[in-house]
Amino acid sequence: GIQVEQSPPDLILQEGANSTLRCNFSDSVNNLQWFHQNPWGQLINLFYIPSGTKQNGRLSATTVATERYSLLYISSSQTTDSGVYFCAVDGDMRFGAGTRLTVKP
Amino acid sequence: GAGVSQSPRYKVAKRGQDVALRCDPISGHVSLFWYQQALGQGPEFLTYFQNEAQLDKSGLPSDRFFAERPEGSVSTLKIQRTQQEDSAVYLCASSTYTEAFFGQGTRLTVV
């Protein structure tokens, strides 16, 4: 099956800093989504982005389908951005291992 | 309903007991997914339905795990003869053909 790799596994930032999270996948995909799992365990959909670029406030995402990767950008990070960020691909939504983000005040 | 609802939120089972976990998806969502998430790990795919058809059950760890969605809406994940390694959070998601939405999960502890 398709392999999904995320990097970095852990990221610690000072409040106000910017960050880039990466998701690589081993085969072409028809569906790619980014999720945020908050410290209480709830998974929130951030973006549906099988290709192209989307922005939502301080967050944006870009998927380059031909090169099999997606990037999630977080600008001006806040403590509430802490948690784990996952990408999930294709119709049966296979997840990567995630990037654990800690934003310090 | 407004979102995906899972019940119970917490379940403690004695080893060897059978359990049933319920998922109420968002009304009209065709696709429904079940995942198992161990502490500190990402969600591991268990199974996937489109309407009432179970299209992929390759992630079910053993024949003790069984999922159904008989009318294409509510789904039940059943675990027979629970074992300690079954302790985890079980997540359900439903989706249109694009975005998926997750329930809050059921935390299963096998003692």
Short mmCIF file of N, CA, C and O in Angstrom, two decimals, chain A residues 11 13-20 58 73-77:
data_model
loop_
_atom_site.label_atom_id
_atom_site.label_comp_id
_atom_site.label_asym_id
_atom_site.label_seq_id
_atom_site.Cartn_x
_atom_site.Cartn_y
_atom_site.Cartn_z
N LEU A 11 8.68 19.24 16.69
CA LEU A 11 9.06 20.62 16.40
C LEU A 11 8.68 21.47 17.60
O LEU A 11 7.53 21.40 18.07
N LEU A 13 8.68 25.42 18.92
CA LEU A 13 8.78 26.79 18.44
C LEU A 13 8.47 27.77 19.56
O LEU A 13 7.73 27.45 20.50
N GLN A 14 9.00 28.96 19.39
CA GLN A 14 8.61 30.07 20.24
C GLN A 14 7.38 30.72 19.61
O GLN A 14 7.27 30.80 18.36
N GLU A 15 6.49 31.19 20.43
CA GLU A 15 5.29 31.87 19.93
C GLU A 15 5.69 32.98 18.95
O GLU A 15 6.64 33.72 19.21
N GLY A 16 4.99 33.03 17.82
CA GLY A 16 5.28 34.05 16.82
C GLY A 16 6.14 33.56 15.67
O GLY A 16 6.21 34.19 14.62
N ALA A 17 6.78 32.39 15.86
CA ALA A 17 7.64 31.86 14.80
C ALA A 17 6.81 31.20 13.72
O ALA A 17 5.63 30.86 13.91
N ASN A 18 7.45 30.99 12.56
CA ASN A 18 6.82 30.29 11.44
C ASN A 18 7.38 28.88 11.33
O ASN A 18 8.49 28.61 11.80
N SER A 19 6.62 27.99 10.69
CA SER A 19 7.10 26.62 10.53
C SER A 19 6.55 26.00 9.26
O SER A 19 5.52 26.45 8.73
N THR A 20 7.26 24.98 8.79
CA THR A 20 6.84 24.21 7.62
C THR A 20 6.88 22.74 7.96
O THR A 20 7.92 22.23 8.40
N ARG A 58 -3.85 31.90 9.28
CA ARG A 58 -2.40 31.78 9.42
C ARG A 58 -1.86 30.49 8.84
O ARG A 58 -0.65 30.26 8.81
N TYR A 73 2.13 25.10 6.08
CA TYR A 73 2.80 26.26 6.64
C TYR A 73 1.97 26.85 7.77
O TYR A 73 0.75 27.04 7.61
N ILE A 74 2.65 27.11 8.88
CA ILE A 74 2.01 27.79 10.00
C ILE A 74 2.78 29.07 10.24
O ILE A 74 3.98 29.04 10.51
N SER A 75 2.10 30.20 10.13
CA SER A 75 2.77 31.48 10.36
C SER A 75 2.33 32.07 11.70
O SER A 75 1.23 31.79 12.18
N SER A 76 3.21 32.86 12.27
CA SER A 76 2.92 33.54 13.54
C SER A 76 2.28 32.59 14.55
O SER A 76 1.17 32.82 15.05
N SER A 77 2.98 31.50 14.83
CA SER A 77 2.40 30.43 15.63
C SER A 77 1.94 30.92 17.01
O SER A 77 2.51 31.86 17.59
#
